[in-house]
Coordinates of C-alpha atoms in Angstrom, one line a residue:
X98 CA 0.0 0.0 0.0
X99 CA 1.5 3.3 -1.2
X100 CA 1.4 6.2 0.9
X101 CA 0.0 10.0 0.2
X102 CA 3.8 11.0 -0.2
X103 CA 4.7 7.9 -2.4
X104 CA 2.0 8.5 -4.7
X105 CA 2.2 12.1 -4.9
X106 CA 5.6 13.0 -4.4
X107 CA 6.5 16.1 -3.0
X108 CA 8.2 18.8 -5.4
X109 CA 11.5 20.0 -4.0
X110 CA 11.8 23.3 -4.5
X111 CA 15.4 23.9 -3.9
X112 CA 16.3 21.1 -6.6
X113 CA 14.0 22.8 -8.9
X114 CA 15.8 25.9 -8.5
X115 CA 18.8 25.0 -8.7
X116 CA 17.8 22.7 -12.2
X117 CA 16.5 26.0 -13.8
X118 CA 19.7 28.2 -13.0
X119 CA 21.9 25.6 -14.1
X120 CA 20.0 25.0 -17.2
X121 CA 19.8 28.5 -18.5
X122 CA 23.7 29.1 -17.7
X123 CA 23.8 25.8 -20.0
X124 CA 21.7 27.0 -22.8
X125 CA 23.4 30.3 -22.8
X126 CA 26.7 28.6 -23.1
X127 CA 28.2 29.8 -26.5
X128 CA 30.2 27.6 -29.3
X129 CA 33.5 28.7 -27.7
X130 CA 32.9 29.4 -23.7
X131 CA 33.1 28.1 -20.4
X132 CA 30.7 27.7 -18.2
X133 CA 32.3 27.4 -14.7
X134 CA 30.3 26.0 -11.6
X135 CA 31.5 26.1 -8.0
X136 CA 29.7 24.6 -5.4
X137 CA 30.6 25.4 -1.5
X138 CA 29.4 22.4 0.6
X139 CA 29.5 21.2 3.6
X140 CA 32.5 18.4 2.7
X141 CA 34.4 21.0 0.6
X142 CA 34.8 22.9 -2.7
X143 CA 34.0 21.4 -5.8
X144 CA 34.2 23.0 -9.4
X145 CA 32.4 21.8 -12.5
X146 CA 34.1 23.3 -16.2
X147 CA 30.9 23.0 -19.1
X148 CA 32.1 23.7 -22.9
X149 CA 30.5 22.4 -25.7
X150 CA 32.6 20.4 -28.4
X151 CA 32.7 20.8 -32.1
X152 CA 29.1 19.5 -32.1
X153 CA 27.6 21.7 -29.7
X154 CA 26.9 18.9 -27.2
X155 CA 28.0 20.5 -23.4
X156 CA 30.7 18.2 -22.1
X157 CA 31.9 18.4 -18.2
X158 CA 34.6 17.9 -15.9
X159 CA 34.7 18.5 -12.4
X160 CA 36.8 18.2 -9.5
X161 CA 36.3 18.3 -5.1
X162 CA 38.6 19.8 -2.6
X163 CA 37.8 18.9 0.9
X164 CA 38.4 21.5 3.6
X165 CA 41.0 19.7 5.2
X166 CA 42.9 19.8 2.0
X167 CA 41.9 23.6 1.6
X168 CA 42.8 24.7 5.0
X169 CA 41.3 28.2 6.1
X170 CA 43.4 30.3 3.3
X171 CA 41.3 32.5 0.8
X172 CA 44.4 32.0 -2.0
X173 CA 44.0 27.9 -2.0
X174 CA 40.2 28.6 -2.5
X175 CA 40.2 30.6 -5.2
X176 CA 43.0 28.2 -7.1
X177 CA 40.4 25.6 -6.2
X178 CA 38.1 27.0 -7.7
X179 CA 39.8 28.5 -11.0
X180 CA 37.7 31.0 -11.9
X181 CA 38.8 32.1 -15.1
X182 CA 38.2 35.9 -16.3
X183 CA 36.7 34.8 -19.5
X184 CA 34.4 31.9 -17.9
X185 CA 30.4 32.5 -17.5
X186 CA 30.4 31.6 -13.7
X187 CA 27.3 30.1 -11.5
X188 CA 28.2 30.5 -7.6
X189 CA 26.2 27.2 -5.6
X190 CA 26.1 27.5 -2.0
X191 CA 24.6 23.9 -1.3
X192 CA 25.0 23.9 2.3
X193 CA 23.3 26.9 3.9
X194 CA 24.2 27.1 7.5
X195 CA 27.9 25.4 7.0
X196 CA 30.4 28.3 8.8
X197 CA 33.0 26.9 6.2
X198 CA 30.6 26.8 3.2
X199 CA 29.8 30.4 4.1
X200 CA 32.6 31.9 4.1
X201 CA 34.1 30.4 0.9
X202 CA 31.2 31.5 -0.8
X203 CA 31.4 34.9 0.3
X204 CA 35.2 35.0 -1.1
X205 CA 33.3 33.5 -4.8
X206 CA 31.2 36.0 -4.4
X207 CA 33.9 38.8 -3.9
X208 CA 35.6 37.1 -6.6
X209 CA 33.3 37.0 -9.0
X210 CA 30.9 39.9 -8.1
X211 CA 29.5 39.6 -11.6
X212 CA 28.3 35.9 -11.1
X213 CA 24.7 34.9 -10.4
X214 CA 24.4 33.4 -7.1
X215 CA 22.5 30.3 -5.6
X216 CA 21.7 29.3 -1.8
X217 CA 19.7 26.1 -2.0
X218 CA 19.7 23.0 -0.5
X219 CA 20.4 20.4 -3.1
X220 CA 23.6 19.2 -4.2
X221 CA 25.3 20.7 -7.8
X222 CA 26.4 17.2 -8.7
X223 CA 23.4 15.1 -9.9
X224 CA 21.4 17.9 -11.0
X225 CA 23.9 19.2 -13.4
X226 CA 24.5 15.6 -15.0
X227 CA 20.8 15.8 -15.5
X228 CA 21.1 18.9 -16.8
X229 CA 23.5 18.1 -19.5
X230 CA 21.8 15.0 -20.5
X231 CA 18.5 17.2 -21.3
X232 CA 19.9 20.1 -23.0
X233 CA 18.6 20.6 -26.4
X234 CA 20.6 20.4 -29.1
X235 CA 22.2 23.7 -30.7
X236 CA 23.0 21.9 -34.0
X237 CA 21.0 19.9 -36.2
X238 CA 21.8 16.0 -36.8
X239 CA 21.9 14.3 -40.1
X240 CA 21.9 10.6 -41.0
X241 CA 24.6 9.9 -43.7
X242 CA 23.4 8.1 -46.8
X243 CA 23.8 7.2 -50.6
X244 CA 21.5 8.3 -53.2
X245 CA 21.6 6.2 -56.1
X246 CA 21.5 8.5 -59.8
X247 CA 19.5 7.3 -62.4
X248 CA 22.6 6.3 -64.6
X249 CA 23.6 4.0 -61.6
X250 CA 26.2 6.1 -59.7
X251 CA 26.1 6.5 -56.0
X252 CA 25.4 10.2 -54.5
X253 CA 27.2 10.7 -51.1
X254 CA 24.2 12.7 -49.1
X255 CA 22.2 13.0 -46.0
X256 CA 18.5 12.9 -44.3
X257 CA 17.5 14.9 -41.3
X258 CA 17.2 13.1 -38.3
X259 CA 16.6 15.6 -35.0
X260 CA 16.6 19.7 -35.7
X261 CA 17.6 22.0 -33.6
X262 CA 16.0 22.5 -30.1
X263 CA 15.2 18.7 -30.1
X264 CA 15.1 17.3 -26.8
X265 CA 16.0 13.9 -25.8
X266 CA 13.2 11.6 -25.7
X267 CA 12.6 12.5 -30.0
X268 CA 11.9 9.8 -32.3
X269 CA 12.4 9.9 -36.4
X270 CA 11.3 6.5 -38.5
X271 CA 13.1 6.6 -41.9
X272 CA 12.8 4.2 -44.7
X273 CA 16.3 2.7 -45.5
X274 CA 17.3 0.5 -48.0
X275 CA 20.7 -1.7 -46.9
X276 CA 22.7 -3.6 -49.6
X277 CA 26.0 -5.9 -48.6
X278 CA 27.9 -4.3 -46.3
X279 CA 31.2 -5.8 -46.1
X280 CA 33.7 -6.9 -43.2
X281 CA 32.4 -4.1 -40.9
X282 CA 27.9 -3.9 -42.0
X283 CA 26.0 -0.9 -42.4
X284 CA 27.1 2.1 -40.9
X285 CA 24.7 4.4 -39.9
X286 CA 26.7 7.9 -39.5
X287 CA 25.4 10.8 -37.6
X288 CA 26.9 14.0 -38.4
X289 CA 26.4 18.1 -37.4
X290 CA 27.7 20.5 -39.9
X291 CA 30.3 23.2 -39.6
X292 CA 29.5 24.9 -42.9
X293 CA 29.3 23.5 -45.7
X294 CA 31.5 20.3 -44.1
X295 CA 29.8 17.3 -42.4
X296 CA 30.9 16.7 -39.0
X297 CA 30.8 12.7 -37.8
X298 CA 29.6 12.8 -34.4
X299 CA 28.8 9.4 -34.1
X300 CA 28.3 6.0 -36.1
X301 CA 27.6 2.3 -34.9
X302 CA 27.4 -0.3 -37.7
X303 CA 26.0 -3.8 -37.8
X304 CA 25.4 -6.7 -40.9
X305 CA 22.0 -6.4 -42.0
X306 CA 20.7 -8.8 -44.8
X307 CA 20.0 -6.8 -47.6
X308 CA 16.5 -5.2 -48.2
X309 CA 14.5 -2.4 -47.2
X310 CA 13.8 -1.4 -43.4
X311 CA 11.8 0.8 -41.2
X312 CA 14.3 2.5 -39.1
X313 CA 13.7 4.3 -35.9
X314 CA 16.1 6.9 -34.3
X315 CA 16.1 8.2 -30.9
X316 CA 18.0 11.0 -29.7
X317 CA 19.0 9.2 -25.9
X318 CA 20.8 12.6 -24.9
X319 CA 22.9 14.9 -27.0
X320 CA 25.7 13.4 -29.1
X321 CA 24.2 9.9 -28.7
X322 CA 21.2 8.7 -31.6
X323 CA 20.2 5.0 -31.4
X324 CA 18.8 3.2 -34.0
X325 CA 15.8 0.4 -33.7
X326 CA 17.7 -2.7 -35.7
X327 CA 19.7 -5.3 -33.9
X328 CA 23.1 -6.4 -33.0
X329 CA 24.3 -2.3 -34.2
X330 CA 28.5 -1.5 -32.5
X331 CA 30.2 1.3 -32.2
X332 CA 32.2 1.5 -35.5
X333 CA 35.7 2.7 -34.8
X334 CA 36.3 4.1 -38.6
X335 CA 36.7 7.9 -38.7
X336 CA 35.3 9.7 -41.6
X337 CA 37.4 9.3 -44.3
X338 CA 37.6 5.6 -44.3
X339 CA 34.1 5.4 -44.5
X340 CA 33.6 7.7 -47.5
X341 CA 36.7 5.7 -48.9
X342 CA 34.7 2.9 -48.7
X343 CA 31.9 4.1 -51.1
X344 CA 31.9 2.4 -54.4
X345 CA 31.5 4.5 -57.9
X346 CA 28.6 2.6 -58.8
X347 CA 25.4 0.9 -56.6
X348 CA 25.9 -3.0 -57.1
X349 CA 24.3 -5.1 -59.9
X350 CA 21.7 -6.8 -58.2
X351 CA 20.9 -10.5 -58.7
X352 CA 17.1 -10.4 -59.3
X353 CA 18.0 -7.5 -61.9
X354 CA 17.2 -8.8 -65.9
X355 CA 20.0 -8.4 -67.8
X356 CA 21.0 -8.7 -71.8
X357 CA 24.1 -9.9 -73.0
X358 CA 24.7 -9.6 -76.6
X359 CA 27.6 -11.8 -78.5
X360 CA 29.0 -10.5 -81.2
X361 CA 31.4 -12.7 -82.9
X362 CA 33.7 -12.6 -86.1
X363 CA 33.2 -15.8 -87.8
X364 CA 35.6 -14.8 -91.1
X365 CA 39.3 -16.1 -91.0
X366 CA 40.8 -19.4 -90.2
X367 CA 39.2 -21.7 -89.0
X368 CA 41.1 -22.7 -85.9
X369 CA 40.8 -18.7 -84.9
X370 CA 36.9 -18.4 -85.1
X371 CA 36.8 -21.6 -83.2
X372 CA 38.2 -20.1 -80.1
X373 CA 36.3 -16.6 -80.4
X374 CA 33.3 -19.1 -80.3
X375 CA 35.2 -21.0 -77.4
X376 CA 35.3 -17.2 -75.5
X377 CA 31.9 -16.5 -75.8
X378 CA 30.5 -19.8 -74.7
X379 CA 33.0 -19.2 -71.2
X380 CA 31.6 -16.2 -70.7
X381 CA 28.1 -17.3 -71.4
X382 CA 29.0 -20.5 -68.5
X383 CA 30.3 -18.0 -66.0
X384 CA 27.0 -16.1 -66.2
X385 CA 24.6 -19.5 -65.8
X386 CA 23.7 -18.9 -62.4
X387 CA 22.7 -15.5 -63.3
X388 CA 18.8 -15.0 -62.4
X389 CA 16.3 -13.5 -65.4
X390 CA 19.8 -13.6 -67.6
X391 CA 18.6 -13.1 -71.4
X392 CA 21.6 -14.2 -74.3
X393 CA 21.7 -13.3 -78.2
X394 CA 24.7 -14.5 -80.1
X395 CA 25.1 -12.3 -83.4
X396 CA 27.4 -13.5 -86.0
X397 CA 29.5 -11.1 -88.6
X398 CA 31.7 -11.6 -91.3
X399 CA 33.5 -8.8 -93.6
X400 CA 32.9 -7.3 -96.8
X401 CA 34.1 -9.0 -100.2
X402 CA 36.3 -6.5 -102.1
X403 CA 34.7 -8.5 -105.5
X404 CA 31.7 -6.5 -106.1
X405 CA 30.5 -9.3 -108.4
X406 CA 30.7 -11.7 -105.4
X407 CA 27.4 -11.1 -102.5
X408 CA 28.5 -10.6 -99.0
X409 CA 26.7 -12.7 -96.1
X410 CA 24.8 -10.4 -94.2
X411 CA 24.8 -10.0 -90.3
X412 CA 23.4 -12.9 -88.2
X413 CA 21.6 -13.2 -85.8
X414 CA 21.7 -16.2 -84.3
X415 CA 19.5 -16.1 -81.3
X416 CA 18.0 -13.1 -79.6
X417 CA 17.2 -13.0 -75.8
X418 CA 17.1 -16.4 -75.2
X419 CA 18.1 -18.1 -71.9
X420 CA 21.4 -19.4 -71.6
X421 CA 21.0 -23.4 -72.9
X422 CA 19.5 -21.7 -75.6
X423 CA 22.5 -19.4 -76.2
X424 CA 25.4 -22.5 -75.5
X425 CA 23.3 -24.8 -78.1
X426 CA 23.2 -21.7 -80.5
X427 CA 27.0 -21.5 -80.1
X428 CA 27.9 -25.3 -80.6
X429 CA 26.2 -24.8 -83.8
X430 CA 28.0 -21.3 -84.6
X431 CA 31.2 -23.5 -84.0
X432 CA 30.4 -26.9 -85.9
X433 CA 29.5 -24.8 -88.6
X434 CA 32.7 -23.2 -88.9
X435 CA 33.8 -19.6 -90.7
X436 CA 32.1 -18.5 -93.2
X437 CA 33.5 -19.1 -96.9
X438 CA 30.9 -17.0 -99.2
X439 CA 31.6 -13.7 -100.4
X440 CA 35.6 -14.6 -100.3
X441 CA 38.0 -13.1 -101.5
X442 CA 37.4 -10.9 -97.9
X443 CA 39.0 -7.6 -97.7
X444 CA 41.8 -8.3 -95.5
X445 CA 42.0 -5.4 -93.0
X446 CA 38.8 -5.0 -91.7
X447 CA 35.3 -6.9 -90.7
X448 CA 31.4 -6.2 -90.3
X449 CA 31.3 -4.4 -87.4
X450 CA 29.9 -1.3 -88.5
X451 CA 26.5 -3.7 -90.2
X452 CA 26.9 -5.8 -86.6
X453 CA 26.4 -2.3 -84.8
X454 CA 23.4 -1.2 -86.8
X455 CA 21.8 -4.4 -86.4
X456 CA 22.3 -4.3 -82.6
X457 CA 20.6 -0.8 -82.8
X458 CA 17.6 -1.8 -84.9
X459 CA 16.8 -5.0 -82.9
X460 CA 17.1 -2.6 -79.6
X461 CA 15.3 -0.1 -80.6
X462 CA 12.1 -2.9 -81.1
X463 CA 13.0 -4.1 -77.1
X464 CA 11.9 -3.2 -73.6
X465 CA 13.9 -1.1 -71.8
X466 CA 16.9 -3.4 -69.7
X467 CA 20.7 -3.2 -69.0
X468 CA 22.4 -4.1 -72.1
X469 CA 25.9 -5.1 -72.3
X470 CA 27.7 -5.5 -75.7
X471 CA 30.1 -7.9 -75.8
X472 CA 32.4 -8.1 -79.5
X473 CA 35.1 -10.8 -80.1
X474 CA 36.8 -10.0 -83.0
X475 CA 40.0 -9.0 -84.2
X476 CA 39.5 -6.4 -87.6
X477 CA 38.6 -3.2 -88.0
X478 CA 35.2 -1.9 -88.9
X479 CA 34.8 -0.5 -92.4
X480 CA 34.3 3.3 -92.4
X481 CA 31.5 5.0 -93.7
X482 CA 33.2 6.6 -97.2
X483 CA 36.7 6.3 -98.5
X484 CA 39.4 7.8 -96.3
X485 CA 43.0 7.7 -95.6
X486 CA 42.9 4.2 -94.1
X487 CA 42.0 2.7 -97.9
X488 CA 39.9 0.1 -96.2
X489 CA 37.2 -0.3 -98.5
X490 CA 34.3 1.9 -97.3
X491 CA 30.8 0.0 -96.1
X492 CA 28.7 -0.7 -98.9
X493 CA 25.7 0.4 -97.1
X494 CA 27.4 3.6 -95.4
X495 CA 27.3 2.6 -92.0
X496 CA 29.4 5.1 -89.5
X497 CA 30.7 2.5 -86.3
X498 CA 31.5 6.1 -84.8
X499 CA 27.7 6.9 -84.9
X500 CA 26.3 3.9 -84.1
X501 CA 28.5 2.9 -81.2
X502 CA 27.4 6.7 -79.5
X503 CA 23.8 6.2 -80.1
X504 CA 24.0 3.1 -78.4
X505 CA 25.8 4.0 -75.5
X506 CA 23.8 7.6 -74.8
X507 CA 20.4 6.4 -75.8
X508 CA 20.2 2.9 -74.7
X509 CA 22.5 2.7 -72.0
X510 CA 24.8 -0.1 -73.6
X511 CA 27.6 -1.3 -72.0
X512 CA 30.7 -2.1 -74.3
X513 CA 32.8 -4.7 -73.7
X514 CA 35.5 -6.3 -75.9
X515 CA 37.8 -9.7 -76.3
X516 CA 40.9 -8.9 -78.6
X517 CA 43.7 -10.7 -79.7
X518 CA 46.6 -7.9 -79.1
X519 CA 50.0 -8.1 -77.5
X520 CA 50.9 -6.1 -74.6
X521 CA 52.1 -3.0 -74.7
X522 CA 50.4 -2.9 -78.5
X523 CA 48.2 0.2 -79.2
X524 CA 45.2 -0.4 -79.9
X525 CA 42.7 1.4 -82.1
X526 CA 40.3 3.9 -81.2
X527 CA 37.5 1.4 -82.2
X528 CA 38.5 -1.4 -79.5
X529 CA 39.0 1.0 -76.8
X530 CA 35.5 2.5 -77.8
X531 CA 34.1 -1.2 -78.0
X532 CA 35.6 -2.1 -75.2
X533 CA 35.1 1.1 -72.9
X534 CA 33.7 -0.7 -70.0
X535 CA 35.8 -4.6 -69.7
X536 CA 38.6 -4.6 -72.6
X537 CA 40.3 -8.4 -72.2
X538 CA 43.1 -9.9 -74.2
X539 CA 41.9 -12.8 -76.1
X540 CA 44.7 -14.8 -74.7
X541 CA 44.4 -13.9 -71.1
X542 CA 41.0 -13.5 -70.4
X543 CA 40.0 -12.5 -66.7
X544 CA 36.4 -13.8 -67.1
X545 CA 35.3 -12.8 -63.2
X546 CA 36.7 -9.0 -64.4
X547 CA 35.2 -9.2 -68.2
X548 CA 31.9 -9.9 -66.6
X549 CA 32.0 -7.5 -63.4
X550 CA 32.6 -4.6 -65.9
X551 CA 29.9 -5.3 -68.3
X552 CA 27.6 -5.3 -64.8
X553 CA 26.6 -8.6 -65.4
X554 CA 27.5 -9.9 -61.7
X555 CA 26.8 -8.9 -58.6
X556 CA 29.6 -6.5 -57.5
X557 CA 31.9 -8.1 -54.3
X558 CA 32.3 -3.9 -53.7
X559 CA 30.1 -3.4 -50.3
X560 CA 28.2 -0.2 -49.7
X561 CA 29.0 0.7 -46.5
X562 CA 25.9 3.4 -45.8
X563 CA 21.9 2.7 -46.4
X564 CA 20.3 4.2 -49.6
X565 CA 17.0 6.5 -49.7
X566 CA 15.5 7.3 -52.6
X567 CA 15.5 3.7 -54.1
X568 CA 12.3 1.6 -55.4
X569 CA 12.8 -2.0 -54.9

């Protein structure tokens, strides 16, 4: 059974006094003061020092002096006490009645003449711990986050959390998207601003499966923020390391559809078209496991230089067809061998200018998806009209300079490229152009790197903050 006092306690008026002093000498507290509290009790002197740090959160020290350790002299008291010329000062005399409390307060006050004074009964300890923990906050606080662009790249940015004047106790739910997080998890980074510069105050990390959440914040007291999700840690990286961390580009994820487009050179010897054939199926195999995965193998030759002998157009072989589909559509590409009609071949250069318009038409007819453009080859394209290369021009006037930038600025194609070059060979301006994005050498083909910079695999790079802004 509770009593009358125990169910209504009784307000302490001294306390609350002394709460309210110390909490306006808090709050007026500027970026760059001190705040300097001395409390005269009746076991001895003891001085609290209040600044606030880079954040505007008000830190404290403080230390006691007994009596017996300040004697009866005025000077010890006063060094004691270290009240500095430029401090704000609050003057606590906790212990009304004490001679010795008394009279040291009497030499603060002489001291300090320009100090607000305080005789209550409470002690200066607890309440200005209290005190501290409930100030509101003088800066705002941010949550650190990536904001995916629409071409794929990753925007380093943040999303309000608590403004200014919050008080502890506040609560923000945010909708957060988490991919892979590598060795260390998410990291969810709170940070004040100093201008136009972030500020970390605080960030705690944790590995979250990826996928979207509801997260909550609190603000516990000022310079701490919890968040609602599990098994979170104090993360001991500093600011740079983390924004080191951030990859160029947000991950290719699994469940995305992709297209991968073959395009092989099938004139030559025989042996040589074989293994462009071989290259394509081991990059088709790598990418097996790959989910929603669509293949088309398209097949080019080169232009006769005997007008009275027909070319072979342009194949296609297979369009956006799964990946059994695509390795059955290469065996046949390689039983069948090179192409013979239309030889004699001009010598110095191949199809690829027909390949790339045939590419572009058979796009231009699809749904939208990531398309990557992957040539194996070795020649040249023709060029559009006679020029100083004396390759015979295109018959049907085909620019590979056009075509290749249409592609890649309309579409969104990738370009990637397998040729057979020697190191430390230059290569033309079309193979580096084909092969912008994963350029391999036939005979040393990294296929895990070919198909990581066509984006056809899920990137090992982890994102080390959640994403806003994301549909999923």
């Amino acid at each position: 059974m509770t009593t009358p006092s125990e169910a209504h306690p009784v307000p302490d008026p001294d306390n609350d006094l002394l709460r309210k002093a110390l909490a306006k000498a808090v709050a007026g507290l500027p970026a760059i003061g001190r705040l300097s509290v001395v409390e005269a009790a009746a076991d001895g002197l003891t001085s609290f020092k209040v600044v606030r740090d880079d954040h505007g959160v008000p830190r404290g020290r403080r230390w006691h002096s007994s009596w017996t350790e300040l004697g009866q002299e005025r000077a010890a008291l006063l060094r004691a006490a270290d009240l500095d010329p430029g401090d704000d000062v609050l003057l606590v005399c906790s212990s009304p009645g004490s001679a010795q409390a008394d009279q040291a307060f009497e030499w603060l006050r002489a001291a300090r003449p320009d100090a607000p004074t305080l005789r209550v009964d409470a002690s200066a300890a607890a309440v200005i711990t209290e005190v501290l923990r409930d100030d509101p906050l003088t800066r705002s606080y941010d949550l650190v986050v990536l904001r995916p662009r629409p071409d794929g790249t990753l925007e380093l940015a943040t999303v309000p959390l608590f403004p200014v004047q919050a008080r502890p106790g506040a609560i923000t739910t945010l909708t957060l998207h988490c991919e892979q997080g590598g060795p260390n998890g998410t990291a969810f980074a709170v940070v004040t601003w100093q201008g136009q510069e972030p500020q970390l105050l605080s960030v705690v990390s944790g590995a979250l499966h990826p996928g979207s959440y509801e997260v909550t914040a609190e603000l516990r007291r000022p310079g701490r923020v919890s968040f609602g999700l599990p098994h979170l840690t104090d993360d001991p990286r500093g600011w740079a390391e983390l924004v080191a961390d951030v990859p160029a580009r947000l991950p290719v994820r699994p469940s995305d559809a992709g297209h991968l487009i073959c395009a092989i050179e099938v004139c030559g010897p025989a042996l040589k078209v074989a293994e462009r054939v071989g290259r394509a199926r081991q990059v088709v195999s790598t990418l097996s496991g790959r989910p929603g995965l669509s293949v088309s193998v398209v097949a080019y030759g080169a232009h006769s230089f005997d007008r009275s002998v027909k070319d072979v157009p342009v194949e296609v072989r297979a369009w956006r067809v799964d990946v059994a589909a695509a390795q059955d559509t290469l065996d046949e590409l390689e039983e069948r061998g090179p192409i013979t009609q239309g030889y004699p071949f001009h010598p110095h250069a191949a199809q690829l200018e027909d390949m790339l318009a045939v590419v572009e038409r058979r796009l231009s007819r699809d749904p939208a998806s990531s398309v990557a453009l992957l040539t194996i080859g070795d020649r040249p394209p023709h060029p559009p009209k006679l020029d100083t290369s004396r390759v015979l021009p295109c018959p049907h006037r085909h620019d590979w300079r056009a075509v290749a930038t249409r592609l890649e600025q309309s579409r969104h194609v990738v370009f990637g490229a397998i040729v057979d070059y020697q190191s430390g060979d230059r290569l033309s301006r079309v193979w580096r152009q084909l092969g912008s994005a994963a350029l391999a050498n036939f005979d040393a083909l990294d296929l895990r790197g070919l198909v990581s910079g066509l984006g056809l695999v899920p990137d090992a790079v982890p994102v080390p903050f959640p994403l806003i802004d994301v549909e999923y």
